[in-house]
Tab-separated table of C-alpha atoms in Angstrom:
chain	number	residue	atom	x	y	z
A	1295	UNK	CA	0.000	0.000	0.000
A	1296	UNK	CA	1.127	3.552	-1.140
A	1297	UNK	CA	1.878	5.697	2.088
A	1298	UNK	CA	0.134	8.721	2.472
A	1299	UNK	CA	1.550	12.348	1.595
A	1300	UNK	CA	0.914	15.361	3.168
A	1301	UNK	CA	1.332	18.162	0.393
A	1302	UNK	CA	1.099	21.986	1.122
A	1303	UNK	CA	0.122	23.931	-2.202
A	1304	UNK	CA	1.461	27.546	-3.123
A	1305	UNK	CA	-1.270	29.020	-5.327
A	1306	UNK	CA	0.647	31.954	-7.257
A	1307	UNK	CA	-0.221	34.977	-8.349
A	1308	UNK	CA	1.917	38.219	-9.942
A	1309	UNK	CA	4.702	36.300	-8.372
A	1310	UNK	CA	3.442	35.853	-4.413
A	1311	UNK	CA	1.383	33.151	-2.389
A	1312	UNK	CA	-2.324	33.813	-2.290
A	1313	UNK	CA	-5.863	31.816	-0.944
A	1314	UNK	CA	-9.235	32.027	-1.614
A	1315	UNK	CA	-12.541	30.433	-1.156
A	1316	UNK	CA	-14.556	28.395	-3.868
A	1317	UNK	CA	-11.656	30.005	-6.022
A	1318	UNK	CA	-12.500	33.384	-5.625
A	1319	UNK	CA	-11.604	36.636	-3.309
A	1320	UNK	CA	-7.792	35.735	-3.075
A	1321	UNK	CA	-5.977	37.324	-0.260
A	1322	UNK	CA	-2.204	37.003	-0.163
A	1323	UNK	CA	-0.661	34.846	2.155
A	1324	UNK	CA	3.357	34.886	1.581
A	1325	UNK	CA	6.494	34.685	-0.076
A	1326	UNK	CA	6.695	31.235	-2.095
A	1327	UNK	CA	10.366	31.384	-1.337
A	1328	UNK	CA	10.256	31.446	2.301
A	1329	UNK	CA	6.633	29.049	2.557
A	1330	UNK	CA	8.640	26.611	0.668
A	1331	UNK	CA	11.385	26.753	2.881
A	1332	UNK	CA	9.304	26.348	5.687
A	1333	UNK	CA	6.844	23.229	4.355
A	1334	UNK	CA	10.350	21.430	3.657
A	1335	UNK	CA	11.812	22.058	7.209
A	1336	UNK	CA	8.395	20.924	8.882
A	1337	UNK	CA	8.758	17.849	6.876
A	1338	UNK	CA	6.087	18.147	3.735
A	1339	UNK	CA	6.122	14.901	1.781
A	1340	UNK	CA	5.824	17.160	-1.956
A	1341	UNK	CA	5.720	20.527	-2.793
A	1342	UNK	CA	2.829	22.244	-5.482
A	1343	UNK	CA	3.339	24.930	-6.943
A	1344	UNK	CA	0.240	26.471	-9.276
A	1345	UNK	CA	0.531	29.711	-11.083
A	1346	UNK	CA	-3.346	30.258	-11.335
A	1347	UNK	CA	-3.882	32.790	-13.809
A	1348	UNK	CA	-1.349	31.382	-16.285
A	1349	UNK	CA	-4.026	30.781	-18.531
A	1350	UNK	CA	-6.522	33.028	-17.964
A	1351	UNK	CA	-4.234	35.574	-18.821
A	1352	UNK	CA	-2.575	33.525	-21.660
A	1353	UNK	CA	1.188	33.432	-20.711
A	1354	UNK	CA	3.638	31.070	-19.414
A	1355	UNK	CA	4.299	29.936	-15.530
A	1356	UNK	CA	6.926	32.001	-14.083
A	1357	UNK	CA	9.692	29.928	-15.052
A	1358	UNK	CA	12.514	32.126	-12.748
A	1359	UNK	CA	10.105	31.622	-9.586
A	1360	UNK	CA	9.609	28.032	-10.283
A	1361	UNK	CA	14.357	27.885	-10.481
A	1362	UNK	CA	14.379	29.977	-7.295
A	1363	UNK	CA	12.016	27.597	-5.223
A	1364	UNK	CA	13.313	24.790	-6.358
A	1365	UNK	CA	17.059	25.710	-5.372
A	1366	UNK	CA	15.359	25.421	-2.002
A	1367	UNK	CA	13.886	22.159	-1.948
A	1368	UNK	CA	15.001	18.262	-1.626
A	1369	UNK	CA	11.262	17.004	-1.937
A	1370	UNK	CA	9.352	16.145	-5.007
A	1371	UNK	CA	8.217	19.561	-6.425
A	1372	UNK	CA	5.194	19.996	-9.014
A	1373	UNK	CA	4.627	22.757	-11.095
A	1374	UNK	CA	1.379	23.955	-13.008
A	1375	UNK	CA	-0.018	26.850	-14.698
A	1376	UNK	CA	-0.356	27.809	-18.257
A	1377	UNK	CA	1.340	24.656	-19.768
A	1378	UNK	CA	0.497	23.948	-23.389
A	1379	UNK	CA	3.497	21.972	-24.965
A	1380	UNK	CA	6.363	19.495	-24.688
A	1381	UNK	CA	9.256	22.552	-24.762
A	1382	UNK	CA	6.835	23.812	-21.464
A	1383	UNK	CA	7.777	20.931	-19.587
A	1384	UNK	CA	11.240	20.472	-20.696
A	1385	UNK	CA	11.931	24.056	-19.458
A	1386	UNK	CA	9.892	23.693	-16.037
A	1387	UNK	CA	12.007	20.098	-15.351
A	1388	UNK	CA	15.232	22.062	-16.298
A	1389	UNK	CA	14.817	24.535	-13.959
A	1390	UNK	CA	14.015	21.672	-10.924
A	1391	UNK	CA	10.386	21.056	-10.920
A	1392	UNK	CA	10.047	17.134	-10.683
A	1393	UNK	CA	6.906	17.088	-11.855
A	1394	UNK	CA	4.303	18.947	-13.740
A	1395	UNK	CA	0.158	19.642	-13.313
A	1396	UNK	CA	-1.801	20.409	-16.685
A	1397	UNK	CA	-5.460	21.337	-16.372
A	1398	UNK	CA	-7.019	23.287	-19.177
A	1399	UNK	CA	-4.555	22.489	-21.517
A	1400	UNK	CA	-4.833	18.571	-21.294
A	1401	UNK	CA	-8.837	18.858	-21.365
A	1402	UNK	CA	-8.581	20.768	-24.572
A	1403	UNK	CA	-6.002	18.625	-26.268
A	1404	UNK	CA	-6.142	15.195	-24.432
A	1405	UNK	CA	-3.307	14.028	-26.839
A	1406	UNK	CA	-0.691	16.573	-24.637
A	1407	UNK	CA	-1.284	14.008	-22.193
A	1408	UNK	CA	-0.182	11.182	-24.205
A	1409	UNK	CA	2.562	12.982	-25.626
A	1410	UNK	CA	3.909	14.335	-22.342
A	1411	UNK	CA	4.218	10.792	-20.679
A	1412	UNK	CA	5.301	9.346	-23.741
A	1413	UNK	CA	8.564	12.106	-23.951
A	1414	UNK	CA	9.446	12.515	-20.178
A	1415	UNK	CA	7.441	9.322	-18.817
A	1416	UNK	CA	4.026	9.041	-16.519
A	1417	UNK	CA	5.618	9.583	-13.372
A	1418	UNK	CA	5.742	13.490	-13.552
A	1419	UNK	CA	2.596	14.176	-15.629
A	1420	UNK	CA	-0.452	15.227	-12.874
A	1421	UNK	CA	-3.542	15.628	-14.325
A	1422	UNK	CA	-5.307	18.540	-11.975
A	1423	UNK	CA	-8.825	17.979	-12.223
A	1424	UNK	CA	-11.046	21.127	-10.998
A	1425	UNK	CA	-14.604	19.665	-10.301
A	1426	UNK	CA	-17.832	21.403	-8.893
A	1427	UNK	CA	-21.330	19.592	-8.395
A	1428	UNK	CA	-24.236	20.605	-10.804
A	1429	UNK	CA	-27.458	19.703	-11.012
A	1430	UNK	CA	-26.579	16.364	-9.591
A	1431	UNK	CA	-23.470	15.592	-11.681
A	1432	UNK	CA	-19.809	16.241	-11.441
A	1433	UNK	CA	-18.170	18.594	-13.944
A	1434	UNK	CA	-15.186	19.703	-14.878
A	1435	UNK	CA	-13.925	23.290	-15.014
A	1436	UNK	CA	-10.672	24.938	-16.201
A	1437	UNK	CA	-9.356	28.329	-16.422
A	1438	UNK	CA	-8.836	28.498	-12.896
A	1439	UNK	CA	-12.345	27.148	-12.544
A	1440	UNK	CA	-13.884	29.612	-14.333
A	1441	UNK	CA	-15.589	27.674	-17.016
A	1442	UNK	CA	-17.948	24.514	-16.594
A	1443	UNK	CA	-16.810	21.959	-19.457
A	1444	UNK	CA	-19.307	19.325	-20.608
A	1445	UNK	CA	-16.880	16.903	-19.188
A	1446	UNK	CA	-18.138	14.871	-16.328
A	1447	UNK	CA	-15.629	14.066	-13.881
A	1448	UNK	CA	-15.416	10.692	-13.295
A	1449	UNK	CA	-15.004	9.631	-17.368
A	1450	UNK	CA	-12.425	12.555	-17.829
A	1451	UNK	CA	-10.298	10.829	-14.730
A	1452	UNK	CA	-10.165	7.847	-16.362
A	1453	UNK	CA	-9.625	8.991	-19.618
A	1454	UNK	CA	-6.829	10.693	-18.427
A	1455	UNK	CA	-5.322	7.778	-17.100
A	1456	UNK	CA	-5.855	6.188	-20.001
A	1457	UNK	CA	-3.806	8.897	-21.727
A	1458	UNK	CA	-0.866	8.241	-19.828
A	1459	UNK	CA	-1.271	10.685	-16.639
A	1460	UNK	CA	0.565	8.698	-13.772
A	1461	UNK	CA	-1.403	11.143	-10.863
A	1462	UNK	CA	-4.951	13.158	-10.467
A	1463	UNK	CA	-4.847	16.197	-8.375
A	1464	UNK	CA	-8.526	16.407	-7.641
A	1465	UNK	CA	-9.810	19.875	-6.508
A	1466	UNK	CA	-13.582	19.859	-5.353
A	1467	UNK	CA	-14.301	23.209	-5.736
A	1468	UNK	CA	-17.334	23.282	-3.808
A	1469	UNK	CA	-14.451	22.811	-0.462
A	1470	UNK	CA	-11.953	24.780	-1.877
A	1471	UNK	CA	-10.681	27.488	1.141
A	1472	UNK	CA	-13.968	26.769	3.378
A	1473	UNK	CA	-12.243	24.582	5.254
A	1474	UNK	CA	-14.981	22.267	5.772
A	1475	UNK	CA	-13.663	19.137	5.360
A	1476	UNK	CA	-12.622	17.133	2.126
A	1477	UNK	CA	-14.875	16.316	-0.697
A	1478	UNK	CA	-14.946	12.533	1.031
A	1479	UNK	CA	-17.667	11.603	-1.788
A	1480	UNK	CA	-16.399	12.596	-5.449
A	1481	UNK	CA	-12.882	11.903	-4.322
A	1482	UNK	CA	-13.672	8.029	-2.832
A	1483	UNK	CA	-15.560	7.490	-6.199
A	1484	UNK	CA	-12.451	8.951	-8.484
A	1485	UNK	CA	-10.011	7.061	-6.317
A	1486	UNK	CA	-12.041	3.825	-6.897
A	1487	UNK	CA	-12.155	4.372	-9.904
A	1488	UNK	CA	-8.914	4.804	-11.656
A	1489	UNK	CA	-5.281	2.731	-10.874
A	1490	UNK	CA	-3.584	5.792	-10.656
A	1491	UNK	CA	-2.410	8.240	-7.380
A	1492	UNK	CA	-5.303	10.648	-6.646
A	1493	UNK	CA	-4.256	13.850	-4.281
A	1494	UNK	CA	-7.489	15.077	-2.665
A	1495	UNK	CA	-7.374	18.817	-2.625
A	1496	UNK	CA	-9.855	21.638	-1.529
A	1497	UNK	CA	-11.725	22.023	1.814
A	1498	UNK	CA	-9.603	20.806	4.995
A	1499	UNK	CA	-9.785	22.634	7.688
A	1500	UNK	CA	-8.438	20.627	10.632
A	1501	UNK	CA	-6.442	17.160	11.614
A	1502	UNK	CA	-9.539	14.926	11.519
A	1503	UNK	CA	-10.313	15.926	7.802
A	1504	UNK	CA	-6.737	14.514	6.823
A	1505	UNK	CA	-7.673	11.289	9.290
A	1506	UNK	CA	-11.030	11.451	7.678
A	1507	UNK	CA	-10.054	11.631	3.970
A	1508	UNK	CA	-7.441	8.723	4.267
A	1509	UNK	CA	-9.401	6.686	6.297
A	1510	UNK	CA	-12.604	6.714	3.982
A	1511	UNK	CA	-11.033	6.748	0.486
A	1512	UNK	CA	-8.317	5.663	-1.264
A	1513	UNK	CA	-6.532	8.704	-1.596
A	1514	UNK	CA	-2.552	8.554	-1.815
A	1515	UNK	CA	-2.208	12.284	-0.909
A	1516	UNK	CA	-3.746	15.264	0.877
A	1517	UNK	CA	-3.038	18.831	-0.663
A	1518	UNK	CA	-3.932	21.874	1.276
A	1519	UNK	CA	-2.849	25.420	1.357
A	1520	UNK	CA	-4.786	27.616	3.728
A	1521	UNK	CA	-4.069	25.865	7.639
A	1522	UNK	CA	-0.801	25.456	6.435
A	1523	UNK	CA	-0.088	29.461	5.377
A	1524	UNK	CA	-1.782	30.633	7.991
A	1525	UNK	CA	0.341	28.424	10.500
A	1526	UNK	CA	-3.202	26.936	12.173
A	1527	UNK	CA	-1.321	23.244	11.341
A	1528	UNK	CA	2.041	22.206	11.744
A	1529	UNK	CA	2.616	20.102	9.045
A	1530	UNK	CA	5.122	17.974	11.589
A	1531	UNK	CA	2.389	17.878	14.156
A	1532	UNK	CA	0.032	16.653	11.861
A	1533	UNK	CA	2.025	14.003	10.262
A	1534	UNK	CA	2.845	12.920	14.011
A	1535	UNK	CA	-1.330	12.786	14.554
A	1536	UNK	CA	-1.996	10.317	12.271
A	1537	UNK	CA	0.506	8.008	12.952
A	1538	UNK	CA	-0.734	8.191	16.272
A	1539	UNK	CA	-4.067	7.361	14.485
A	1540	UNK	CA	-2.609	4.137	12.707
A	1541	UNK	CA	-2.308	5.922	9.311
A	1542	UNK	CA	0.376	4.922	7.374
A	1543	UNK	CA	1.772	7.989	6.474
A	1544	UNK	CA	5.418	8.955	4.859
């Protein structure tokens, strides 16, 4: 059995750490540099890194920001935003990321997917998945969430796997900053439903929602941003908690 990770995510914007909630009204909450530094030192399992208006405003992740952080860091280190092509990557793994996240570009052009693992290998090709309840059914959005697709969740996961993506970072953004707990329900039926790593992301809010979320889904990894800027968790403490809790955790 995989062991669980505990990943802290730096959501980047004009160059500095910010948070919202439901993916709106961001406030800033840092240096990337020095959060980085930090999240390492209290003993993060991974590192994300997501420049969130990449694509919205049509330009490239801040490739110097992504060399800087990395300098910093011994962990595994993943790195999304406006990535469209195979030189992207290359560039983004040059400069230290070990991993990359593509969201509205793989959902436009599921092919990147297959062409991605196929030139650098699955291992470092994420497939972020944003995904907000409608009407009863699970859909996918991109640009930052600001666009419903008529993709439903659950058959773009698997398609993505399919593809070649070797890890989902699933965002409910119905949780996203309200710190309410985990999307236990679309993530337990995307992690059942795919052979791949799926990173649960958007909505925790204390210790028991990590217990929670690895204890009732299958879930490899825990991604939150929030508690862990604001310094309400230690990410040591935490880590400590649940193997007090019988979690098997890295």
């Amino acid at each position: 059995m995989l062991k669980k990770r505990i990943i802290p995510c730096l959501d980047i914007k004009d160059g500095t750490t910010v948070k919202g909630i439901n993916f709106e009204g961001l406030r800033n909450a840092g240096n990337p540099i020095e959060l980085a530094k930090k999240y390492e030192n209290e003993g993060a399992d991974e590192l994300v890194f997501l420049d969130i208006t990449a694509t919205i405003e049509g330009r490239k992740t801040f490739v110097e920001l992504v060399k800087d952080i990395a300098k910093e860091l011994s962990i595994p280190f993943t790195v999304g935003g406006g990535i469209s092509t195979v030189e992207d990557v290359r560039k983004l793994l040059e400069v230290g990321a070990d991993k990359i996240s593509i969201n509205s570009s793989a959902v436009k052009n599921p092919q990147l997917i297959s062409d991605l693992a196929k030139e650098f290998g699955s291992q470092c090709i994420v497939v972020a998945i944003d995904t907000k309840f409608i009407d009863g059914l699970d859909w996918v959005h991109i640009k930052g969430g600001r666009e419903k697709t008529d993709l439903k969740t659950l058959d773009w996961a698997k398609k993505a796997e399919q593809s070649g993506a070797g890890e989902i970072l699933l965002t409910s953004m119905d949780g996203d900053g309200t710190k309410n707990g985990f999307d236990i329900r679309i993530t337990k039926l995307i992690a059942e439903n795919v052979n791949i790593p799926v990173i649960a992301s958007g909505g925790a809010g204390n210790r028991e929602d990590f217990e929670n979320v690895f204890n009732e889904t299958k879930a490899t990894g825990a991604l939150a941003a929030s508690i862990f800027h604001f310094g309400e968790i230690n990410i040591d403490d935490l880590k400590q908690n649940l193997k007090q809790k019988k979690i098997a955790i890295r």
